[in-house]
PDB file of C-alpha atoms and ligand atoms in Angstrom:
ATOM      1  CA  MET A   1      41.082  -6.330  -6.532  1.00 95.00           C
ATOM      2  CA  ARG A   2      38.675  -4.740  -4.094  1.00 97.00           C
ATOM      3  CA  ILE A   3      39.259  -2.065  -1.483  1.00 98.00           C
ATOM      4  CA  PHE A   4      37.476  -2.768   1.789  1.00 98.00           C
ATOM      5  CA  ALA A   5      37.562  -0.300   4.644  1.00 98.00           C
ATOM      6  CA  ILE A   6      36.670  -0.388   8.324  1.00 97.00           C
ATOM      7  CA  GLY A   7      35.050   2.604   9.996  1.00 94.00           C
ATOM      8  CA  ARG A   8      35.011   3.415  13.708  1.00 93.00           C
ATOM      9  CA  ASN A   9      37.800   1.062  14.780  1.00 95.00           C
ATOM     10  CA  TYR A  10      39.597   3.375  17.236  1.00 94.00           C
ATOM     11  CA  VAL A  11      37.707   4.568  20.320  1.00 90.00           C
ATOM     12  CA  GLU A  12      39.120   8.102  20.504  1.00 90.00           C
ATOM     13  CA  HIS A  13      38.300   8.675  16.811  1.00 89.00           C
ATOM     14  CA  ILE A  14      34.720   7.485  17.433  1.00 88.00           C
ATOM     15  CA  GLN A  15      34.528  10.032  20.247  1.00 90.00           C
ATOM     16  CA  GLU A  16      35.925  12.942  18.214  1.00 90.00           C
ATOM     17  CA  LEU A  17      33.147  12.465  15.623  1.00 90.00           C
ATOM     18  CA  ASN A  18      30.448  11.742  18.245  1.00 88.00           C
ATOM     19  CA  ASN A  19      29.715   8.379  16.656  1.00 89.00           C
ATOM     20  CA  GLU A  20      28.255   5.299  18.283  1.00 88.00           C
ATOM     21  CA  ARG A  21      30.632   2.504  19.246  1.00 89.00           C
ATOM     22  CA  PRO A  22      29.770  -0.394  16.896  1.00 92.00           C
ATOM     23  CA  ASP A  23      29.027  -3.987  17.977  1.00 93.00           C
ATOM     24  CA  GLU A  24      30.518  -5.307  14.741  1.00 95.00           C
ATOM     25  CA  PRO A  25      32.976  -3.690  12.291  1.00 95.00           C
ATOM     26  CA  VAL A  26      31.529  -0.921  10.113  1.00 95.00           C
ATOM     27  CA  ILE A  27      32.330  -1.947   6.527  1.00 96.00           C
ATOM     28  CA  PHE A  28      32.437   0.136   3.386  1.00 97.00           C
ATOM     29  CA  THR A  29      34.250  -0.145   0.061  1.00 97.00           C
ATOM     30  CA  LYS A  30      36.041   2.127  -2.350  1.00 98.00           C
ATOM     31  CA  PRO A  31      36.355   1.511  -6.114  1.00 98.00           C
ATOM     32  CA  ASP A  32      39.813   0.889  -7.612  1.00 97.00           C
ATOM     33  CA  THR A  33      39.658   4.354  -9.186  1.00 98.00           C
ATOM     34  CA  ALA A  34      40.062   5.711  -5.647  1.00 98.00           C
ATOM     35  CA  LEU A  35      43.689   4.591  -5.539  1.00 98.00           C
ATOM     36  CA  LEU A  36      46.459   7.187  -5.778  1.00 98.00           C
ATOM     37  CA  THR A  37      49.949   5.707  -5.757  1.00 98.00           C
ATOM     38  CA  GLY A  38      53.566   6.717  -6.204  1.00 97.00           C
ATOM     39  CA  ASN A  39      53.211   9.723  -3.861  1.00 98.00           C
ATOM     40  CA  ALA A  40      51.300  11.533  -6.611  1.00 98.00           C
ATOM     41  CA  PRO A  41      49.751  14.834  -5.499  1.00 98.00           C
ATOM     42  CA  PHE A  42      46.136  14.773  -4.317  1.00 98.00           C
ATOM     43  CA  VAL A  43      44.101  17.389  -6.172  1.00 98.00           C
ATOM     44  CA  HIS A  44      41.510  18.825  -3.774  1.00 98.00           C
ATOM     45  CA  PRO A  45      38.112  18.297  -5.418  1.00 97.00           C
ATOM     46  CA  SER A  46      35.732  21.242  -5.692  1.00 97.00           C
ATOM     47  CA  PHE A  47      32.641  19.319  -4.531  1.00 98.00           C
ATOM     48  CA  SER A  48      33.709  19.384  -0.883  1.00 98.00           C
ATOM     49  CA  LYS A  49      34.894  22.078   1.505  1.00 97.00           C
ATOM     50  CA  ASP A  50      35.882  19.595   4.207  1.00 98.00           C
ATOM     51  CA  ILE A  51      38.111  16.743   3.000  1.00 98.00           C
ATOM     52  CA  HIS A  52      39.583  15.004   6.049  1.00 98.00           C
ATOM     53  CA  HIS A  53      42.751  12.926   6.193  1.00 98.00           C
ATOM     54  CA  GLU A  54      42.432   9.518   7.897  1.00 98.00           C
ATOM     55  CA  ILE A  55      45.759   7.683   8.140  1.00 98.00           C
ATOM     56  CA  GLU A  56      45.287   3.898   8.174  1.00 98.00           C
ATOM     57  CA  LEU A  57      47.243   0.666   8.066  1.00 98.00           C
ATOM     58  CA  VAL A  58      46.307  -1.296   4.943  1.00 98.00           C
ATOM     59  CA  LEU A  59      46.342  -5.088   4.744  1.00 98.00           C
ATOM     60  CA  LYS A  60      47.090  -6.822   1.454  1.00 98.00           C
ATOM     61  CA  ILE A  61      45.419 -10.239   1.204  1.00 98.00           C
ATOM     62  CA  SER A  62      47.595 -13.195   0.175  1.00 98.00           C
ATOM     63  CA  LYS A  63      45.128 -15.890  -0.842  1.00 98.00           C
ATOM     64  CA  GLN A  64      41.482 -16.618  -1.561  1.00 98.00           C
ATOM     65  CA  GLY A  65      39.147 -17.455   1.284  1.00 98.00           C
ATOM     66  CA  SER A  66      35.620 -17.271   2.613  1.00 98.00           C
ATOM     67  CA  GLN A  67      34.209 -18.157   6.046  1.00 98.00           C
ATOM     68  CA  ILE A  68      37.738 -17.798   7.417  1.00 98.00           C
ATOM     69  CA  PRO A  69      38.013 -18.831  11.090  1.00 98.00           C
ATOM     70  CA  GLU A  70      39.489 -16.095  13.272  1.00 98.00           C
ATOM     71  CA  GLY A  71      42.281 -18.447  14.303  1.00 98.00           C
ATOM     72  CA  GLU A  72      43.499 -18.776  10.705  1.00 98.00           C
ATOM     73  CA  ALA A  73      42.855 -15.218   9.569  1.00 98.00           C
ATOM     74  CA  ILE A  74      46.368 -13.874  10.143  1.00 97.00           C
ATOM     75  CA  THR A  75      47.718 -16.288   7.504  1.00 98.00           C
ATOM     76  CA  PHE A  76      45.706 -14.345   4.913  1.00 98.00           C
ATOM     77  CA  ILE A  77      47.788 -11.188   5.423  1.00 98.00           C
ATOM     78  CA  GLU A  78      50.560 -10.950   2.839  1.00 98.00           C
ATOM     79  CA  SER A  79      51.877  -7.522   3.766  1.00 98.00           C
ATOM     80  CA  ILE A  80      50.991  -4.223   5.387  1.00 98.00           C
ATOM     81  CA  GLY A  81      51.101  -0.790   3.794  1.00 98.00           C
ATOM     82  CA  LEU A  82      49.920   2.680   4.712  1.00 98.00           C
ATOM     83  CA  GLY A  83      47.065   4.620   3.168  1.00 98.00           C
ATOM     84  CA  VAL A  84      44.913   7.688   3.617  1.00 98.00           C
ATOM     85  CA  ASP A  85      41.138   7.230   3.647  1.00 98.00           C
ATOM     86  CA  PHE A  86      40.255  10.715   2.417  1.00 98.00           C
ATOM     87  CA  THR A  87      36.707  11.520   3.454  1.00 98.00           C
ATOM     88  CA  ALA A  88      34.470  14.355   2.276  1.00 98.00           C
ATOM     89  CA  ARG A  89      33.177  14.948   5.806  1.00 97.00           C
ATOM     90  CA  ASP A  90      30.520  17.456   4.716  1.00 97.00           C
ATOM     91  CA  LEU A  91      29.037  15.001   2.192  1.00 97.00           C
ATOM     92  CA  GLN A  92      29.345  12.140   4.675  1.00 96.00           C
ATOM     93  CA  GLN A  93      27.553  14.154   7.357  1.00 95.00           C
ATOM     94  CA  LYS A  94      24.637  14.836   4.987  1.00 95.00           C
ATOM     95  CA  ALA A  95      24.436  11.135   4.102  1.00 95.00           C
ATOM     96  CA  LYS A  96      24.580  10.089   7.768  1.00 92.00           C
ATOM     97  CA  GLU A  97      21.769  12.463   8.719  1.00 94.00           C
ATOM     98  CA  LYS A  98      19.539  10.931   6.045  1.00 95.00           C
ATOM     99  CA  GLY A  99      20.663   7.349   6.631  1.00 94.00           C
ATOM    100  CA  LEU A 100      22.041   7.199   3.080  1.00 94.00           C
ATOM    101  CA  PRO A 101      25.163   5.413   1.783  1.00 93.00           C
ATOM    102  CA  TRP A 102      28.615   6.996   2.088  1.00 92.00           C
ATOM    103  CA  ASP A 103      29.873   6.100  -1.393  1.00 95.00           C
ATOM    104  CA  ILE A 104      30.542   9.566  -2.799  1.00 96.00           C
ATOM    105  CA  ALA A 105      31.968  10.799   0.527  1.00 97.00           C
ATOM    106  CA  LYS A 106      34.437   7.916   0.746  1.00 97.00           C
ATOM    107  CA  GLY A 107      34.919   6.522  -2.755  1.00 98.00           C
ATOM    108  CA  PHE A 108      35.539   9.523  -4.991  1.00 98.00           C
ATOM    109  CA  ASP A 109      38.506   9.550  -7.399  1.00 98.00           C
ATOM    110  CA  HIS A 110      41.890   9.475  -5.636  1.00 98.00           C
ATOM    111  CA  SER A 111      40.333   9.246  -2.182  1.00 98.00           C
ATOM    112  CA  ALA A 112      42.761   6.432  -1.314  1.00 98.00           C
ATOM    113  CA  PRO A 113      46.428   7.427  -1.512  1.00 98.00           C
ATOM    114  CA  LEU A 114      48.410   4.234  -0.904  1.00 98.00           C
ATOM    115  CA  SER A 115      52.065   3.524  -0.187  1.00 98.00           C
ATOM    116  CA  SER A 116      54.019   1.836  -2.965  1.00 96.00           C
ATOM    117  CA  LYS A 117      55.927  -0.037  -0.310  1.00 97.00           C
ATOM    118  CA  PHE A 118      54.256  -2.868   1.606  1.00 98.00           C
ATOM    119  CA  ILE A 119      56.061  -4.554   4.504  1.00 98.00           C
ATOM    120  CA  PRO A 120      55.759  -8.372   4.578  1.00 98.00           C
ATOM    121  CA  ALA A 121      53.641  -9.445   7.550  1.00 98.00           C
ATOM    122  CA  GLY A 122      56.411 -11.735   8.750  1.00 97.00           C
ATOM    123  CA  GLU A 123      58.750  -8.784   9.293  1.00 97.00           C
ATOM    124  CA  PHE A 124      56.670  -7.404  12.172  1.00 97.00           C
ATOM    125  CA  SER A 125      57.576  -8.705  15.620  1.00 96.00           C
ATOM    126  CA  SER A 126      53.890  -8.381  16.584  1.00 96.00           C
ATOM    127  CA  LEU A 127      50.871  -7.439  14.482  1.00 97.00           C
ATOM    128  CA  SER A 128      49.054  -6.323  17.621  1.00 95.00           C
ATOM    129  CA  SER A 129      51.475  -3.502  18.407  1.00 97.00           C
ATOM    130  CA  ILE A 130      52.279  -1.605  15.204  1.00 98.00           C
ATOM    131  CA  ASP A 131      52.847   2.139  15.475  1.00 98.00           C
ATOM    132  CA  PHE A 132      51.818   4.415  12.627  1.00 98.00           C
ATOM    133  CA  SER A 133      51.482   8.158  12.249  1.00 98.00           C
ATOM    134  CA  LEU A 134      50.756  11.097   9.978  1.00 98.00           C
ATOM    135  CA  GLU A 135      52.452  14.474   9.824  1.00 98.00           C
ATOM    136  CA  VAL A 136      50.914  17.446   8.050  1.00 98.00           C
ATOM    137  CA  ASN A 137      53.476  20.096   7.109  1.00 98.00           C
ATOM    138  CA  GLY A 138      55.934  18.486   9.503  1.00 98.00           C
ATOM    139  CA  GLN A 139      53.527  18.568  12.483  1.00 98.00           C
ATOM    140  CA  LEU A 140      52.334  15.323  14.059  1.00 98.00           C
ATOM    141  CA  ARG A 141      48.545  15.093  13.517  1.00 98.00           C
ATOM    142  CA  GLN A 142      47.646  11.427  13.958  1.00 98.00           C
ATOM    143  CA  GLN A 143      49.340   8.656  15.880  1.00 97.00           C
ATOM    144  CA  GLY A 144      47.999   5.132  16.310  1.00 96.00           C
ATOM    145  CA  ASN A 145      48.941   1.666  17.447  1.00 97.00           C
ATOM    146  CA  THR A 146      47.139  -1.519  16.490  1.00 97.00           C
ATOM    147  CA  SER A 147      46.739  -2.407  20.178  1.00 96.00           C
ATOM    148  CA  LEU A 148      44.068   0.346  20.282  1.00 95.00           C
ATOM    149  CA  MET A 149      41.829  -1.188  17.606  1.00 96.00           C
ATOM    150  CA  LEU A 150      38.330  -2.257  18.663  1.00 96.00           C
ATOM    151  CA  PHE A 151      38.484  -5.080  16.106  1.00 97.00           C
ATOM    152  CA  PRO A 152      41.939  -6.564  15.467  1.00 97.00           C
ATOM    153  CA  PHE A 153      43.172  -7.727  12.060  1.00 98.00           C
ATOM    154  CA  ALA A 154      42.123 -11.360  12.594  1.00 98.00           C
ATOM    155  CA  TYR A 155      38.576 -10.407  13.526  1.00 98.00           C
ATOM    156  CA  ILE A 156      38.265  -7.972  10.599  1.00 98.00           C
ATOM    157  CA  ILE A 157      39.378 -10.610   8.079  1.00 98.00           C
ATOM    158  CA  SER A 158      37.165 -13.306   9.563  1.00 98.00           C
ATOM    159  CA  TYR A 159      34.159 -10.952   9.703  1.00 98.00           C
ATOM    160  CA  LEU A 160      34.618  -9.635   6.136  1.00 98.00           C
ATOM    161  CA  SER A 161      34.927 -13.194   4.812  1.00 98.00           C
ATOM    162  CA  ARG A 162      31.465 -14.051   6.152  1.00 98.00           C
ATOM    163  CA  PHE A 163      30.033 -11.791   3.443  1.00 98.00           C
ATOM    164  CA  PHE A 164      32.755 -11.406   0.797  1.00 98.00           C
ATOM    165  CA  THR A 165      35.125 -13.966  -0.645  1.00 98.00           C
ATOM    166  CA  LEU A 166      38.564 -12.439  -0.161  1.00 98.00           C
ATOM    167  CA  LYS A 167      41.012 -12.702  -3.040  1.00 98.00           C
ATOM    168  CA  PRO A 168      44.761 -12.222  -3.433  1.00 98.00           C
ATOM    169  CA  GLY A 169      45.598  -8.533  -3.768  1.00 98.00           C
ATOM    170  CA  ASP A 170      42.472  -7.279  -2.032  1.00 98.00           C
ATOM    171  CA  LEU A 171      43.170  -4.336   0.266  1.00 98.00           C
ATOM    172  CA  ILE A 172      41.661  -3.640   3.690  1.00 98.00           C
ATOM    173  CA  PHE A 173      41.914  -0.159   5.233  1.00 98.00           C
ATOM    174  CA  THR A 174      41.751  -0.925   8.939  1.00 98.00           C
ATOM    175  CA  GLY A 175      40.516   2.333  10.481  1.00 97.00           C
ATOM    176  CA  THR A 176      41.961   5.605  11.672  1.00 97.00           C
ATOM    177  CA  PRO A 177      43.031   6.879  15.097  1.00 96.00           C
ATOM    178  CA  LYS A 178      42.018  10.291  16.451  1.00 96.00           C
ATOM    179  CA  GLY A 179      43.256  13.555  14.997  1.00 96.00           C
ATOM    180  CA  VAL A 180      41.420  13.741  11.673  1.00 97.00           C
ATOM    181  CA  SER A 181      41.071  17.207  10.170  1.00 97.00           C
ATOM    182  CA  ALA A 182      40.640  19.056   6.892  1.00 98.00           C
ATOM    183  CA  VAL A 183      43.371  19.360   4.285  1.00 98.00           C
ATOM    184  CA  LYS A 184      43.945  22.327   1.994  1.00 98.00           C
ATOM    185  CA  PRO A 185      45.999  22.933  -1.153  1.00 98.00           C
ATOM    186  CA  GLY A 186      49.670  23.267  -0.278  1.00 98.00           C
ATOM    187  CA  ASP A 187      49.562  20.802   2.633  1.00 98.00           C
ATOM    188  CA  LYS A 188      52.286  18.163   2.668  1.00 98.00           C
ATOM    189  CA  LEU A 189      51.292  14.781   4.133  1.00 98.00           C
ATOM    190  CA  THR A 190      53.923  12.351   5.401  1.00 98.00           C
ATOM    191  CA  GLY A 191      52.987   8.947   6.805  1.00 98.00           C
ATOM    192  CA  TYR A 192      55.038   6.468   8.788  1.00 98.00           C
ATOM    193  CA  ILE A 193      54.864   2.880   9.970  1.00 98.00           C
ATOM    194  CA  GLY A 194      57.098   2.939  13.031  1.00 97.00           C
ATOM    195  CA  THR A 195      59.947   5.170  11.878  1.00 97.00           C
ATOM    196  CA  GLU A 196      59.764   4.103   8.239  1.00 98.00           C
ATOM    197  CA  LYS A 197      58.505   6.778   5.853  1.00 98.00           C
ATOM    198  CA  MET A 198      55.788   5.169   3.720  1.00 98.00           C
ATOM    199  CA  LEU A 199      53.881   8.121   2.236  1.00 98.00           C
ATOM    200  CA  ASP A 200      54.989  11.605   1.242  1.00 98.00           C
ATOM    201  CA  PHE A 201      52.732  13.652  -0.997  1.00 98.00           C
ATOM    202  CA  GLU A 202      51.127  17.057  -1.294  1.00 98.00           C
ATOM    203  CA  VAL A 203      47.619  18.434  -1.690  1.00 98.00           C
ATOM    204  CA  ARG A 204      47.082  20.692  -4.703  1.00 97.00           C
TER     205      ARG A 204
HETATM  206 MG1   MG B 301      38.664   5.600   7.645  1.00 78.20          MG
END
């Protein structure tokens, strides 16, 4: 099982970080040790003073494939969950300035809280209009809809499969909408797909 992630997939999030709009999806990966499941608390690491929440829809891949045509890509989605792509923004900023990889800023232990529940793809009336959101301490912080993605699910899957053979169980974090900000011990994060509560955990 691999964890792939897409950066810069929502225009207003690109703008809030003053990033360039990409011509192709920005791809990075996280190791499996990044996963944090079962609504376990996220322990704020000491190596960063600026860990940002990024709420994201997460695709679970159903079957093996490479060089997947865009027109067939949707059939590779088994189900959709919700995750947080925690990012050590201070470490990422240093890496970006030097043109260095993002691995420690994005892939550190428990940087990927993930819902236990995944909703079968067939249960969505449309994959191109899925609402999702994040509340911090009961306040709405991030709200997205898949219609706002620069690169939709089918394109992401097709593009990834040019370089990586996708396998059953692989996860794809599909990018975050605007509203990212730092978390601190004591914060309670609650994530929703539509009105369904998918994530509910605290920062310690
Ligand atoms: Mg992200």
